[in-house]
mmCIF file of C-alpha atoms in Angstrom:
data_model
loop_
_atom_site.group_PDB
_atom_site.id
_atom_site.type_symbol
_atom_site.label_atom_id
_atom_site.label_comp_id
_atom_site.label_asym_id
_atom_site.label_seq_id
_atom_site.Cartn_x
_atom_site.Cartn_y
_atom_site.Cartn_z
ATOM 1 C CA UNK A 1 0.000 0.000 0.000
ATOM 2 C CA UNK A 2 1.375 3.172 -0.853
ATOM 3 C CA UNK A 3 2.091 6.049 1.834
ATOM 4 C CA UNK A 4 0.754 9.592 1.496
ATOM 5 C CA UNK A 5 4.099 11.048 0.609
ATOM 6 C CA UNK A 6 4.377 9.063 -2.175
ATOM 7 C CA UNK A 7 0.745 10.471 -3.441
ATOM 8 C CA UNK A 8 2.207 13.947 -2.401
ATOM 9 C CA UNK A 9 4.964 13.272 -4.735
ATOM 10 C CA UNK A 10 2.588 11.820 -7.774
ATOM 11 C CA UNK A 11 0.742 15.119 -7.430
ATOM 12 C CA UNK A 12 3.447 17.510 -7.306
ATOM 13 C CA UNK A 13 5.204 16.269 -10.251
ATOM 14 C CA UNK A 14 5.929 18.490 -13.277
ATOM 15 C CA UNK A 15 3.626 17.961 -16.282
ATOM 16 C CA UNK A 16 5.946 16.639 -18.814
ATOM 17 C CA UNK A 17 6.772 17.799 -22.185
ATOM 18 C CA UNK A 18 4.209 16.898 -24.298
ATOM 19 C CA UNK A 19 1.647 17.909 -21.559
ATOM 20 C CA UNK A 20 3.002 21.503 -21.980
ATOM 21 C CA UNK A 21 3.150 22.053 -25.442
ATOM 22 C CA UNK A 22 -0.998 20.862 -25.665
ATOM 23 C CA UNK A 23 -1.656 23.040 -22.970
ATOM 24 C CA UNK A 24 0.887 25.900 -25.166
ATOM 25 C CA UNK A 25 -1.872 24.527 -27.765
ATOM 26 C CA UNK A 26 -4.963 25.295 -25.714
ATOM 27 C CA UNK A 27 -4.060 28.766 -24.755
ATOM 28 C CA UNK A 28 -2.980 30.200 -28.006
ATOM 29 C CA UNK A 29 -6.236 28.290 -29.288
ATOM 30 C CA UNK A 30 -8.136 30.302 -26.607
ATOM 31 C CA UNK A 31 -6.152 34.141 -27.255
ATOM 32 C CA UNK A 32 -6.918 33.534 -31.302
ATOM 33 C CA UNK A 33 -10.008 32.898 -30.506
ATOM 34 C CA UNK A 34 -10.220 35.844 -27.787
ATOM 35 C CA UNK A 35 -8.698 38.225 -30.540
ATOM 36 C CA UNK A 36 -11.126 37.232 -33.243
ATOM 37 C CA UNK A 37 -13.793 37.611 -31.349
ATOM 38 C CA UNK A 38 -12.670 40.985 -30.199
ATOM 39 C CA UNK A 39 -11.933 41.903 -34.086
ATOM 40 C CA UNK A 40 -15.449 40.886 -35.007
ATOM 41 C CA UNK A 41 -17.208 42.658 -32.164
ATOM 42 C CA UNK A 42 -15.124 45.852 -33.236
ATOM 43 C CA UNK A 43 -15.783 45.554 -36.904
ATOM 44 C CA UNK A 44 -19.704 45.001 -35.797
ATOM 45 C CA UNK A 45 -19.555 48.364 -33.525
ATOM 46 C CA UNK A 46 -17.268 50.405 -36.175
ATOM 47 C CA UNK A 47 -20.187 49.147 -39.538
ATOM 48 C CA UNK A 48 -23.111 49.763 -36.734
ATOM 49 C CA UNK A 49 -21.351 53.430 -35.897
ATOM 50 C CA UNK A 50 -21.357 53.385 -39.596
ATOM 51 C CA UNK A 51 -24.711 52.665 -40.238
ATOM 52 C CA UNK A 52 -26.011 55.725 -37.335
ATOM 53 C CA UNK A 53 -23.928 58.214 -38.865
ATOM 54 C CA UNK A 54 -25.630 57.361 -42.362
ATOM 55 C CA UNK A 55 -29.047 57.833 -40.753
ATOM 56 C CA UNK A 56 -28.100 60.511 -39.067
ATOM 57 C CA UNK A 57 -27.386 61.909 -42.055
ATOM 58 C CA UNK A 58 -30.095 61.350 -43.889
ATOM 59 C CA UNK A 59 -32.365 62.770 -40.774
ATOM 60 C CA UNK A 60 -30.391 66.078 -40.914
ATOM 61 C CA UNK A 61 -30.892 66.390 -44.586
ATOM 62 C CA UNK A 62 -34.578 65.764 -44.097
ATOM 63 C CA UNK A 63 -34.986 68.124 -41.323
ATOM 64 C CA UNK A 64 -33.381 70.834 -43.795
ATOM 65 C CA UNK A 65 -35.900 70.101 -46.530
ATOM 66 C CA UNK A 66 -37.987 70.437 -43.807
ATOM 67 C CA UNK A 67 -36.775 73.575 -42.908
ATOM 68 C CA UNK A 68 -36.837 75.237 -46.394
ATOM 69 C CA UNK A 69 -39.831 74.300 -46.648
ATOM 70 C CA UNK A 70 -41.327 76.218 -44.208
ATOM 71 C CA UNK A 71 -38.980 79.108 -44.455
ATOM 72 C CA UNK A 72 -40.420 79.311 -48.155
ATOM 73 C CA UNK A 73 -44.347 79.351 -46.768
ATOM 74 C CA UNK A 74 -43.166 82.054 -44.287
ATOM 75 C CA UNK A 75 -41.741 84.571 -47.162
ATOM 76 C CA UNK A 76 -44.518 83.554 -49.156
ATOM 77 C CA UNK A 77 -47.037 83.926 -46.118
ATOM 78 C CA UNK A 78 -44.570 87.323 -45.412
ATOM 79 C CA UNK A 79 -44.745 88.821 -49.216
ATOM 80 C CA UNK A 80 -48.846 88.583 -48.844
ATOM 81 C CA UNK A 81 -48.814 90.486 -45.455
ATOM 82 C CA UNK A 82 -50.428 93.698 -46.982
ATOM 83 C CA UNK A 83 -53.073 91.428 -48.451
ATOM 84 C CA UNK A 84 -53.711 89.249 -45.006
ATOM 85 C CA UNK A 85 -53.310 92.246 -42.823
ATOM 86 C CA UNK A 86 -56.887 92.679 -42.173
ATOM 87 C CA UNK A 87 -59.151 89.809 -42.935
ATOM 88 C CA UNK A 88 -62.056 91.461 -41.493
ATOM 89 C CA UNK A 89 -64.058 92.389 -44.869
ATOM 90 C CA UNK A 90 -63.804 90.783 -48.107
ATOM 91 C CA UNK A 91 -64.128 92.214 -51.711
ATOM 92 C CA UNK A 92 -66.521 93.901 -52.923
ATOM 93 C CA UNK A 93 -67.488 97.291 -55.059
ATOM 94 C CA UNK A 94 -66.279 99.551 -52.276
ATOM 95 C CA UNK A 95 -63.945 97.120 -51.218
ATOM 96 C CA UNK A 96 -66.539 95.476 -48.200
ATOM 97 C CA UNK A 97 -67.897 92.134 -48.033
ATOM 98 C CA UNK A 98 -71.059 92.088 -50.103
ATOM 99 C CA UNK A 99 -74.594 92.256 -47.844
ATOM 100 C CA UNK A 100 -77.162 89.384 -48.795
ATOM 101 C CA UNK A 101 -80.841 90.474 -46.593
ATOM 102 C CA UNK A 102 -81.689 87.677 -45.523
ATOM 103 C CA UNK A 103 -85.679 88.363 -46.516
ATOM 104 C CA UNK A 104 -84.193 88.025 -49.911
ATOM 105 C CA UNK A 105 -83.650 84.044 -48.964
ATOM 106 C CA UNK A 106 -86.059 81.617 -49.873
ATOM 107 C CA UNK A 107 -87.017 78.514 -47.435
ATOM 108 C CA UNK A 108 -86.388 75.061 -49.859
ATOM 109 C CA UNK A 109 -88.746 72.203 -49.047
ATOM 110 C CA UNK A 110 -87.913 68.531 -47.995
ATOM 111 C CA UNK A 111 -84.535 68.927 -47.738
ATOM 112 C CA UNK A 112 -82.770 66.916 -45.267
ATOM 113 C CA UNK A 113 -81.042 69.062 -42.255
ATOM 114 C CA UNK A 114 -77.526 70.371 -42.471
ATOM 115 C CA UNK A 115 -74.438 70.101 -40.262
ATOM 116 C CA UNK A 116 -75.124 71.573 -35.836
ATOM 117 C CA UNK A 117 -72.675 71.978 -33.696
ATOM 118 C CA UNK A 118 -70.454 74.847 -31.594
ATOM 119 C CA UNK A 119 -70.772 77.513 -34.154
ATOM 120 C CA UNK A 120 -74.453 77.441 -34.914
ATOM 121 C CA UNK A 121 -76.723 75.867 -37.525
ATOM 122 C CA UNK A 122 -76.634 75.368 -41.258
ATOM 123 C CA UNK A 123 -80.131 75.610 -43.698
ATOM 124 C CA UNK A 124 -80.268 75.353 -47.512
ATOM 125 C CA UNK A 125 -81.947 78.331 -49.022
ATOM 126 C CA UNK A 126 -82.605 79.498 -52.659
ATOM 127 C CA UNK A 127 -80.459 82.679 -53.490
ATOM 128 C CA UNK A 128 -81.507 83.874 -57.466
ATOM 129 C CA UNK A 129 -82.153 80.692 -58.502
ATOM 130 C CA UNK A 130 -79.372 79.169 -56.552
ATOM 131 C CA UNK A 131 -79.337 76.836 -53.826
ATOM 132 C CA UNK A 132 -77.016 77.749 -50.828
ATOM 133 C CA UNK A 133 -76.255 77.003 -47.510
ATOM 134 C CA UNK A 134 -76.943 80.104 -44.703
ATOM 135 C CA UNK A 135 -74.217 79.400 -42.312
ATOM 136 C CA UNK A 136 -76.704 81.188 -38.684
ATOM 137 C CA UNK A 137 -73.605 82.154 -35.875
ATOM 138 C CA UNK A 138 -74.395 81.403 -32.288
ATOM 139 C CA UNK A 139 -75.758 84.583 -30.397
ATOM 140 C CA UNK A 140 -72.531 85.180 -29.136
ATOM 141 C CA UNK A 141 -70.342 85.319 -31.927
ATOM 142 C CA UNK A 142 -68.927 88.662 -32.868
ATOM 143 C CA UNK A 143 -69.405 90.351 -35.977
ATOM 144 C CA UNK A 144 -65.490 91.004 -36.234
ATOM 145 C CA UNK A 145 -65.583 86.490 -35.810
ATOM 146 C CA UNK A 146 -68.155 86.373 -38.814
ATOM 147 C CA UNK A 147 -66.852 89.062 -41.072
ATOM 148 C CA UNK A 148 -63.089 87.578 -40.727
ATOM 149 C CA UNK A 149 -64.425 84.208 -41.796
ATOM 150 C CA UNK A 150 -66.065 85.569 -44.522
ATOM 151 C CA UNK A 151 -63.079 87.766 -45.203
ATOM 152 C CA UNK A 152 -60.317 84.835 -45.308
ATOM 153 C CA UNK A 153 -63.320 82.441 -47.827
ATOM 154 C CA UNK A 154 -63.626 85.862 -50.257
ATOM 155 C CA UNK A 155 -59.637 85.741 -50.672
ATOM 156 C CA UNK A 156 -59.663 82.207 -51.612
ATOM 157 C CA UNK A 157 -60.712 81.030 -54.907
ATOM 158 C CA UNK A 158 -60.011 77.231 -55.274
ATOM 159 C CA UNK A 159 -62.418 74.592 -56.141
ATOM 160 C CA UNK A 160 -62.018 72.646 -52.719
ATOM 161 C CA UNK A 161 -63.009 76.031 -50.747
ATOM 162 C CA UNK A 162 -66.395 77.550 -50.217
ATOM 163 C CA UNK A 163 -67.137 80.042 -52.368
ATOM 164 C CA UNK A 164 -69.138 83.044 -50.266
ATOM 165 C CA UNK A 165 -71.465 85.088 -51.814
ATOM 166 C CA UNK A 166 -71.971 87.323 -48.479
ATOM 167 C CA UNK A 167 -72.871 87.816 -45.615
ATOM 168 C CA UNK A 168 -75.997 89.717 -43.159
ATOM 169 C CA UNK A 169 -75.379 91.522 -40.028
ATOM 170 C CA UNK A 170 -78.228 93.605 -39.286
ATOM 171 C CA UNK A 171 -79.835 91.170 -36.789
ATOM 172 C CA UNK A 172 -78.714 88.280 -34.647
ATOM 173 C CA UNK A 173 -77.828 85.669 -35.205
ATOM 174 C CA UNK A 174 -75.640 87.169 -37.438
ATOM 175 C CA UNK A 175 -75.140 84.770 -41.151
ATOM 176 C CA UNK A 176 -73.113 83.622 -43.827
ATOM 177 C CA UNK A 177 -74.158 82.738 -47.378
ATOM 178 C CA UNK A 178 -71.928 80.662 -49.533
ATOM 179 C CA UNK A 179 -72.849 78.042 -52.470
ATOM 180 C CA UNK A 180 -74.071 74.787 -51.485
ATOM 181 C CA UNK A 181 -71.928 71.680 -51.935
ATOM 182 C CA UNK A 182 -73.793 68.486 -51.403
ATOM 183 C CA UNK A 183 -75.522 65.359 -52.799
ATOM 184 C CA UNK A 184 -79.473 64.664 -52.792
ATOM 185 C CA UNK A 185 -79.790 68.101 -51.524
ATOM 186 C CA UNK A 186 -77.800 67.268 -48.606
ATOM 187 C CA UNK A 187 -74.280 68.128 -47.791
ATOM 188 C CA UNK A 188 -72.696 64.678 -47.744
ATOM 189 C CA UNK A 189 -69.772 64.658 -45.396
ATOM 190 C CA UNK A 190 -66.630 62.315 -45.265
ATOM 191 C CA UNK A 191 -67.713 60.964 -41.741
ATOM 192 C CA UNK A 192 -70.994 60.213 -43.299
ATOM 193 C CA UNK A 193 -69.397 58.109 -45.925
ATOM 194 C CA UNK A 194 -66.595 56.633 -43.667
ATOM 195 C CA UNK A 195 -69.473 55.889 -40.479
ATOM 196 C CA UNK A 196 -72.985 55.149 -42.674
ATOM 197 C CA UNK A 197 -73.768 51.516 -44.697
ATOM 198 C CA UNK A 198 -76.356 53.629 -46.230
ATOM 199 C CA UNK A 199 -73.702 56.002 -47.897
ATOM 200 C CA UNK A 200 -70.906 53.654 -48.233
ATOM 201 C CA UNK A 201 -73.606 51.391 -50.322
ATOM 202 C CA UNK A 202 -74.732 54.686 -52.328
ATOM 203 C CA UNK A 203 -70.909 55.932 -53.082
ATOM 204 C CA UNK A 204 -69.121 52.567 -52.895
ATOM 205 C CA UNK A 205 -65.885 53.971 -51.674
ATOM 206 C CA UNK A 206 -62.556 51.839 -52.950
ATOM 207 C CA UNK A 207 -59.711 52.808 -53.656
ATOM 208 C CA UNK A 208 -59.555 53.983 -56.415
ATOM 209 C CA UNK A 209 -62.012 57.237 -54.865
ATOM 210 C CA UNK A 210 -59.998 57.186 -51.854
ATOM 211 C CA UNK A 211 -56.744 57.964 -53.345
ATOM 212 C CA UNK A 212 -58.773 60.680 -55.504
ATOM 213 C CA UNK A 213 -60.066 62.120 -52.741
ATOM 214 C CA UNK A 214 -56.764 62.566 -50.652
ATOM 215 C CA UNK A 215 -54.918 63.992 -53.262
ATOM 216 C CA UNK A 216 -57.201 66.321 -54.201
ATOM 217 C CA UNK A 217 -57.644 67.369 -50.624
ATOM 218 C CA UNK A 218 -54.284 67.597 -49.897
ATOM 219 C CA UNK A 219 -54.153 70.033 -53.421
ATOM 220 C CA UNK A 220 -56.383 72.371 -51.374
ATOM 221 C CA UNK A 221 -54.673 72.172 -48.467
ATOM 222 C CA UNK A 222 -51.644 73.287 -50.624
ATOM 223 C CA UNK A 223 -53.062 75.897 -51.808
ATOM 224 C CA UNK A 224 -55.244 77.545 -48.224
ATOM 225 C CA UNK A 225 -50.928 77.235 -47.043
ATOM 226 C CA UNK A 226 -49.341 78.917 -50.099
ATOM 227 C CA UNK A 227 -52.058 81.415 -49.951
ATOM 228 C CA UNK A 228 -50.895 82.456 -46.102
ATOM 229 C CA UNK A 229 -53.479 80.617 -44.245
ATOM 230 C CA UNK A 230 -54.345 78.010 -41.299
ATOM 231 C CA UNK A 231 -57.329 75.912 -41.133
ATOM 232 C CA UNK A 232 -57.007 74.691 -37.646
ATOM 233 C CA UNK A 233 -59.847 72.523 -38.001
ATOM 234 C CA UNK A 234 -59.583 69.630 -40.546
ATOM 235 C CA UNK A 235 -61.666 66.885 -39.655
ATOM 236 C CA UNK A 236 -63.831 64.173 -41.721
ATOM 237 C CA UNK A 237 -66.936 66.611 -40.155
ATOM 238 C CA UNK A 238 -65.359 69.121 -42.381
ATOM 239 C CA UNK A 239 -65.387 67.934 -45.985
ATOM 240 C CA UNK A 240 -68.445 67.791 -47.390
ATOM 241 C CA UNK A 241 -68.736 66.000 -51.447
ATOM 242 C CA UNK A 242 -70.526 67.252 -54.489
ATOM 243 C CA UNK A 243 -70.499 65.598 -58.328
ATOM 244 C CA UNK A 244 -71.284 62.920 -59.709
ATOM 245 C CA UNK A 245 -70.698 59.170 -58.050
ATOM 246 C CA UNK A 246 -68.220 58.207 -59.899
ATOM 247 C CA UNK A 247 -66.254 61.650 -59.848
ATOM 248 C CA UNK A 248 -66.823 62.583 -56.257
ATOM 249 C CA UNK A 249 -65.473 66.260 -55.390
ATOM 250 C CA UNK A 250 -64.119 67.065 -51.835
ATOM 251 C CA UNK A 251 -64.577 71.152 -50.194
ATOM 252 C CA UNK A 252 -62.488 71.959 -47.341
ATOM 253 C CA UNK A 253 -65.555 73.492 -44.984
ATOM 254 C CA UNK A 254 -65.667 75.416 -41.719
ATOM 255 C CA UNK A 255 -63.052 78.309 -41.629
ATOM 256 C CA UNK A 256 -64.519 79.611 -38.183
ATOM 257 C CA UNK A 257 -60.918 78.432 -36.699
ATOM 258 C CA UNK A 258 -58.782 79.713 -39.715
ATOM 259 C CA UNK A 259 -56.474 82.431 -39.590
ATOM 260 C CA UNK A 260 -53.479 83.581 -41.007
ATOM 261 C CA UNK A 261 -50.047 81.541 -40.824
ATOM 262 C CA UNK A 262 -47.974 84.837 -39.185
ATOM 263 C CA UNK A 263 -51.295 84.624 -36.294
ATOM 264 C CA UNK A 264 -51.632 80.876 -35.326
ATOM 265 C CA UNK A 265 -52.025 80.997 -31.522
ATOM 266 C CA UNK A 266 -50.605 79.159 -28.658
ATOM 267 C CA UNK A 267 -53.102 77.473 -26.630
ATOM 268 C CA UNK A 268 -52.251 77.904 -22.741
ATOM 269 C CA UNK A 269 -54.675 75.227 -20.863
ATOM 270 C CA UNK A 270 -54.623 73.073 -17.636
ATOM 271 C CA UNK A 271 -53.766 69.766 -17.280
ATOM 272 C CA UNK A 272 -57.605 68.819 -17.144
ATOM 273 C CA UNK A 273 -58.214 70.782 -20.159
ATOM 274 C CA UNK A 274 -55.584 69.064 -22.023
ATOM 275 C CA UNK A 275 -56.930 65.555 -21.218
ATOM 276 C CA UNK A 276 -60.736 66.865 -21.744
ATOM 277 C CA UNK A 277 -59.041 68.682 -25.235
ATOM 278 C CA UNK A 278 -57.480 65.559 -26.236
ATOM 279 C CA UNK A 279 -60.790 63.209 -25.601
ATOM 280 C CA UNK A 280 -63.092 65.870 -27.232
ATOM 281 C CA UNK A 281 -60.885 67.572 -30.214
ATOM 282 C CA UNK A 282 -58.319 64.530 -30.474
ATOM 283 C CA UNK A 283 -57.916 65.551 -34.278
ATOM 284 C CA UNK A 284 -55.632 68.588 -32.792
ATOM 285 C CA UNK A 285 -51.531 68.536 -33.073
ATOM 286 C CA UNK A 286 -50.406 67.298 -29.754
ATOM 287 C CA UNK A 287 -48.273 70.223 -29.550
ATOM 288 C CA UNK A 288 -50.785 72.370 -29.676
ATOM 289 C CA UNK A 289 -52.702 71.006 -26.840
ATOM 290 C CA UNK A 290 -49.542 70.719 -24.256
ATOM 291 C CA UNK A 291 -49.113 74.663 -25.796
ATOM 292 C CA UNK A 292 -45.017 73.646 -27.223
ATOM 293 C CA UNK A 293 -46.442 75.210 -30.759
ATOM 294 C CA UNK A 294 -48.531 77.663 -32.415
ATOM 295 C CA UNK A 295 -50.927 76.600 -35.220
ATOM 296 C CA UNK A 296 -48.715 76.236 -37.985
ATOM 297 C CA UNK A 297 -49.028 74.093 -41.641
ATOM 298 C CA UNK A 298 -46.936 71.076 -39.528
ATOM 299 C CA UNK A 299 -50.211 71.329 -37.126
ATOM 300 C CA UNK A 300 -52.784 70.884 -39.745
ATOM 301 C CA UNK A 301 -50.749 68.628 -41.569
ATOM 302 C CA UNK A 302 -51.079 66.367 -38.412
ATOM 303 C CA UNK A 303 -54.810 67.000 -38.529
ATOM 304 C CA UNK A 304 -54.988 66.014 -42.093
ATOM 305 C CA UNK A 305 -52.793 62.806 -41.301
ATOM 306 C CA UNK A 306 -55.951 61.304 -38.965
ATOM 307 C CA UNK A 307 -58.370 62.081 -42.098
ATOM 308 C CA UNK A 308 -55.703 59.987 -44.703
ATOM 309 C CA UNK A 309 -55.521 57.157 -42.203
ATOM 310 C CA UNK A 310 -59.012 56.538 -41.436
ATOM 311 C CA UNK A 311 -59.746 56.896 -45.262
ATOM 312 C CA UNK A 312 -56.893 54.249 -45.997
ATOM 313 C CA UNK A 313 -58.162 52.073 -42.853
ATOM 314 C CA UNK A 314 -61.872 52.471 -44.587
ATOM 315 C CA UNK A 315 -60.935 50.805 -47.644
ATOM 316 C CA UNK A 316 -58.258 48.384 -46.111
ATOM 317 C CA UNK A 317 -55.314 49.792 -48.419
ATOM 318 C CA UNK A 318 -52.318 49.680 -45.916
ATOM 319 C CA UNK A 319 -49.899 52.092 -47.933
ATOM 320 C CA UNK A 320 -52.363 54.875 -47.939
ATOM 321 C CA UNK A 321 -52.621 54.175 -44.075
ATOM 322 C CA UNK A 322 -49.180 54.125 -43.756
ATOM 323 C CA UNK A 323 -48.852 57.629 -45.174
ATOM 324 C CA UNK A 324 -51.742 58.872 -43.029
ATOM 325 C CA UNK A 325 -49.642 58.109 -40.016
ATOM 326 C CA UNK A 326 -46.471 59.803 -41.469
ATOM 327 C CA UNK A 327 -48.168 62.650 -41.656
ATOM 328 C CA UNK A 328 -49.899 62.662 -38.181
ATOM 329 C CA UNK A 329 -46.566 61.961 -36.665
ATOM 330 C CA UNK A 330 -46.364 63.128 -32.842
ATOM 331 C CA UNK A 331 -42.793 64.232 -33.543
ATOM 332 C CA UNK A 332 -43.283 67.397 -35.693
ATOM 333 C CA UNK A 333 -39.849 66.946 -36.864
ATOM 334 C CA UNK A 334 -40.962 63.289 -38.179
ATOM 335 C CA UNK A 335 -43.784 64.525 -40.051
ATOM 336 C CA UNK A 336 -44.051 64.811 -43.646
ATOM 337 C CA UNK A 337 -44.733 67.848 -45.706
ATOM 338 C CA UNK A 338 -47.745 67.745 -48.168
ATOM 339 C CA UNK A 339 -45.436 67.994 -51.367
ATOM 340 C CA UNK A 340 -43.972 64.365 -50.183
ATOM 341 C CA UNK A 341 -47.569 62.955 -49.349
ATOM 342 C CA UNK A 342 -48.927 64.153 -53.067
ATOM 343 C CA UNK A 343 -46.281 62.657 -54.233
ATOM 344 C CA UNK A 344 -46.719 59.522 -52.755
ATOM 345 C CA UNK A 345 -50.224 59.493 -53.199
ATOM 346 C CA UNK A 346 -49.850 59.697 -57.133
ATOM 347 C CA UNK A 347 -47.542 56.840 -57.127
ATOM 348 C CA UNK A 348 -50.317 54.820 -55.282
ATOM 349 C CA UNK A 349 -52.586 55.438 -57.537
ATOM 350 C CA UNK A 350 -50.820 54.376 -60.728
ATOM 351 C CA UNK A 351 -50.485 51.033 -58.999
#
């Protein structure tokens, strides 16, 4: 039996020479392997470095074009400032908004009710042979409220905006008379045809209308922003359609919110009236609820955004949806101009 020293001895022993050079093996196995590893994790840091600085790129070049782009609607919006800088009274003979008497205003029969809400009511009424729509102001609007709303509409001359004939002030409530824009004798409205089987059945909205109908909107939108102007208040309540089925033409309604571009307000509320805001108006910009922004183009841009998704959603055409959230992007910096989403849109519809 052998002692304990002599197991002392076994396992002190020196490996031998072979034993070293597999361990010399082993550990220059292991550092290769360390280095390579190291090599590959640098090379993966140095092309993902790569790869940031190329998107950062890109994002600073965007947020130029971004840039220009409104820096050109402000010297546009800036060259027009002797034409916006009272948009109180519109053109006329002596230079006023034209009067229509209301006595001169014939009641039309069986015609199906027009758009209530905060401002006041709407009525179709015969003007010389024309039908209109008499836009009646709540008691407590101003004059100054109704005359700049017809002021900004008289300025405008686009087929997606109102066209306003004039306006009466010598009694409360105080009204507006512009042409009437509807279907059936009633003014058809894109929630109508987005929220009703009985007018999607009638219209038959695809895509092929959809697409249509955003770019044409987004035309007029275009052209209420080149022209120095806000809307503040685009929302599917606020298109109404007229034409044909097969050729259906969207106006840009409601300019009780408008104003001009160099005048778009900051909104200064409390924490409860940004929550009730959101719940109640949720088609406004977040910015301008928390009050970080004015009204600006990027604001009704955003506005616009929640009208191209739900249209997109509506006729299940994901790209079109996809735009719609580009452009109602929380991140004003994210969000799209209207040049890029016509764009778009008329390479959608040439699929």
């Amino acid at each position: 039996m052998e002692s304990s020293g002599d197991e002392a001895k076994k396992q002190s022993r020196e490996n031998t020479l072979k034993e070293k050079r597999a361990m010399r093996r082993d550990r220059n196995k292991r550092r290769k392997s360390e280095k390579r590893q190291m090599r590959e994790k640098l090379k993966e840091e140095r092309e993902k470095g790569l790869e940031n600085a190329k998107v950062a790129s890109l994002e600073a070049q965007r947020y130029k074009a971004i840039a220009r782009k409104y820096l050109n609607l402000w010297q546009k919006a800036a060259k027009r400032s002797d034409t916006w800088q009272s948009t109180k009274t519109g053109p006329g003979a002596d230079g006023k908004m034209k009067t229509i008497s209301r006595d001169h205003l014939t009641h039309v029969k069986d015609h199906k009710k027009l758009a209530k809400g905060a401002f006041g009511k709407c009525k179709i009424k015969m003007y010389q042979g024309q039908l209109v729509v008499t836009k009646e102001f709540r008691k407590e609007v101003s004059k100054e409220a109704v005359m700049k709303e017809a002021g900004i509409l008289s300025r405008l001359s686009h087929p997606g905006v109102p066209f306003v004939l004039g306006i009466d002030l010598s009694r409360n409530p105080f009204m507006m008379v512009t042409l009437f824009y509807g279907i059936d004798m009633s003014n058809t409205t894109l929630f109508e045809l987005l929220n009703s089987d009985k007018f999607n059945a009638e219209f038959k909205l695809d895509q092929s209308k959809s697409i249509s109908i955003t770019i044409k909107l987004a035309e007029t939108l275009s052209y209420i922003h080149d022209n120095g102007i806000l809307h503040n208040d685009i929302k599917s309540d606020n298109i109404v359609f007229y034409g044909e089925n097969t050729q259906l033409k969207p106006v840009l309604i409601d300019f009780g919110k408008a104003c001009a571009m160099k005048e778009g307000k900051f909104y200064k509320l409390s924490k409860d009236e940004q929550l009730k805001y959101k719940k109640n108006h949720s088609h406004i910009a977040p910015e301008i609820v928390d009050g970080s922004e004015p009204q600006t183009a990027s604001s009704d841009m955003y506005s616009f955004g929640l009208v191209v998704q739900k249209v997109g959603k509506f006729v299940c055409w994901k790209e079109l949806e996809k735009l719609g959230d580009i452009c109602a992007e929380p991140d004003i910096a994210k969000r799209c101009t209207l040049t890029f989403l016509m764009d778009e849109c008329k390479l959608l519809s040439k699929q």
